[in-house]
Amino acid sequence: MHIHKYEKLWLLFGIGALLVFTITIGVSAFYMGNQPPSCLVTVDPSKVETTEPFDQPGLRQVGEKEYEVIVVASSFNFNVGPEKVIRIPVGSTVNFIGTTKDVVHGFEVAGTNANMMLEPGYINTVETTFKKPGKYTIVCNEYCGLGHHLMFATLEVVE
Ligand code: CUA
């Protein structure tokens, strides 16, 4: 009977430890500003180019000083439209909507809080407001292969 009791205790301890562990990971991931992919929003990675809105990557205006940028990442390129430079007026809020055609890529607008992971099969979004004019570099911050350091695009905020 004693052994039985201890087993129960250990089982409870184990479950408790697992819970604490899971919560810690969840909370720390949250505080690091990492957004998990907007879970149920999926896209077939092999059909990205023919799936809306990714069939037309790039900038679109959705309101006064409000924009969307459709981003298609692939090794080793960010497709952000016909031109590699996105131009928006200062004070604009931009919602970046992205996915990847192949492997996991990072998406970070250097110098801002815009930072997300692009995972095959998922659509992820991040929004930021550009209060200062200047050139911002969009970089891949997840190692994705030999051309990882070549993956970038430019966003220009103009007065
Ligand atoms: Cu894409 Cu690193």
XYZ file of C-alpha atoms and ligand atoms in Angstrom:
161
model
C 0.000 0.000 0.000
C 2.837 2.385 0.838
C 4.463 1.866 -2.539
C 1.182 2.627 -4.211
C 0.923 5.922 -2.375
C 4.403 7.012 -3.409
C 3.743 6.128 -6.987
C 0.741 8.385 -6.939
C 2.832 11.188 -5.446
C 5.486 10.838 -8.119
C 2.867 10.812 -10.807
C 1.415 14.055 -9.447
C 4.890 15.534 -9.202
C 5.577 14.564 -12.784
C 2.387 16.129 -14.064
C 3.052 19.241 -11.994
C 6.581 19.576 -13.363
C 5.318 19.147 -16.901
C 2.701 21.840 -16.363
C 5.242 24.295 -14.941
C 7.588 23.533 -17.825
C 4.906 24.053 -20.454
C 3.702 27.294 -18.891
C 7.262 28.612 -18.570
C 7.967 27.953 -22.229
C 4.661 29.474 -23.295
C 5.128 32.572 -21.207
C 8.762 33.136 -22.169
C 7.977 32.693 -25.858
C 5.260 35.306 -25.413
C 7.528 37.774 -23.662
C 10.253 37.454 -26.264
C 7.773 38.872 -28.721
C 7.784 35.757 -30.834
C 4.437 35.244 -32.366
C 3.566 31.688 -33.171
C 2.046 31.367 -36.615
C -1.551 32.525 -36.544
C -2.352 28.885 -36.062
C -5.206 27.885 -38.268
C -4.370 30.202 -41.130
C -2.754 27.851 -43.576
C -1.690 27.839 -47.192
C -0.403 25.027 -49.383
C 3.323 25.856 -49.773
C 3.373 24.445 -53.318
C 0.464 26.657 -54.366
C 1.545 29.918 -52.756
C 1.954 31.729 -56.070
C -1.607 31.005 -57.132
C -3.224 31.528 -53.729
C -4.646 34.885 -52.724
C -3.234 37.213 -51.553
C 0.193 35.755 -52.325
C -0.471 35.676 -56.074
C 0.130 39.427 -55.936
C 2.941 40.177 -53.526
C 3.713 43.741 -52.584
C 2.249 46.911 -51.187
C -1.413 47.793 -51.119
C -3.138 50.695 -49.418
C -6.042 49.697 -47.183
C -6.825 53.011 -45.499
C -5.460 56.440 -44.794
C -1.828 55.807 -43.864
C -2.665 52.130 -43.575
C -0.992 49.578 -45.754
C -0.571 45.878 -46.255
C 2.548 44.252 -47.595
C 2.168 40.746 -48.968
C 5.452 38.895 -48.535
C 6.446 35.631 -50.192
C 9.708 34.265 -48.855
C 11.753 31.612 -50.611
C 15.380 30.591 -50.620
C 16.882 33.177 -50.856
C 14.558 35.998 -51.642
C 11.765 38.149 -50.272
C 9.181 38.803 -52.926
C 7.591 42.082 -51.825
C 6.334 43.086 -55.236
C 7.738 43.957 -58.638
C 10.306 46.252 -57.044
C 12.610 45.330 -54.218
C 11.913 48.621 -52.457
C 8.644 49.338 -50.655
C 7.870 53.049 -50.322
C 5.414 54.432 -47.786
C 4.761 57.864 -46.261
C 5.976 58.573 -42.727
C 3.420 57.737 -40.034
C 2.068 54.759 -41.960
C 0.934 51.600 -40.245
C 1.915 48.525 -42.171
C 0.536 45.028 -41.715
C 3.003 42.530 -43.137
C 1.348 39.295 -44.240
C 3.792 36.565 -45.094
C 4.428 32.962 -45.889
C 7.196 30.845 -47.378
C 7.357 28.621 -50.431
C 10.027 26.321 -49.039
C 11.819 26.300 -45.694
C 11.443 28.361 -42.527
C 12.542 31.958 -42.974
C 12.643 34.867 -40.588
C 11.161 38.265 -41.315
C 12.468 41.251 -39.446
C 12.311 44.940 -40.231
C 15.563 46.028 -38.630
C 15.126 48.830 -36.097
C 11.430 48.112 -35.487
C 9.362 45.618 -33.497
C 8.283 43.882 -36.705
C 9.626 40.367 -36.338
C 8.020 37.078 -37.256
C 8.753 33.584 -38.457
C 7.549 32.389 -41.822
C 6.852 28.662 -41.776
C 5.841 26.550 -44.744
C 2.099 25.998 -44.712
C 1.331 28.941 -42.455
C 0.455 32.582 -42.876
C 1.877 34.939 -40.306
C 1.338 38.641 -39.805
C 2.995 41.461 -37.929
C 2.071 45.126 -37.775
C 4.153 48.184 -37.110
C 3.940 51.958 -37.497
C 6.785 53.851 -39.123
C 7.193 57.152 -37.292
C 10.618 58.045 -38.618
C 11.586 58.555 -42.234
C 14.513 56.614 -43.593
C 15.575 53.349 -45.126
C 14.730 50.168 -43.288
C 16.228 46.836 -44.160
C 14.084 43.732 -44.075
C 16.221 40.736 -43.172
C 15.843 37.015 -42.720
C 16.782 36.151 -39.157
C 16.387 32.374 -39.323
C 19.258 30.450 -40.841
C 17.848 28.982 -44.036
C 20.854 27.836 -46.021
C 23.865 29.065 -47.932
C 22.183 32.201 -49.249
C 20.677 33.193 -45.900
C 22.715 36.394 -45.663
C 21.575 37.407 -49.171
C 17.926 37.503 -48.167
C 16.791 41.057 -47.749
C 14.474 43.745 -49.043
C 14.261 47.469 -48.421
C 11.486 49.630 -47.075
C 11.737 53.373 -47.517
C 9.732 55.726 -45.337
C 9.412 59.113 -46.986
C 8.222 62.499 -45.679
Cu 15.842 32.927 -45.224
Cu 17.583 32.985 -43.641
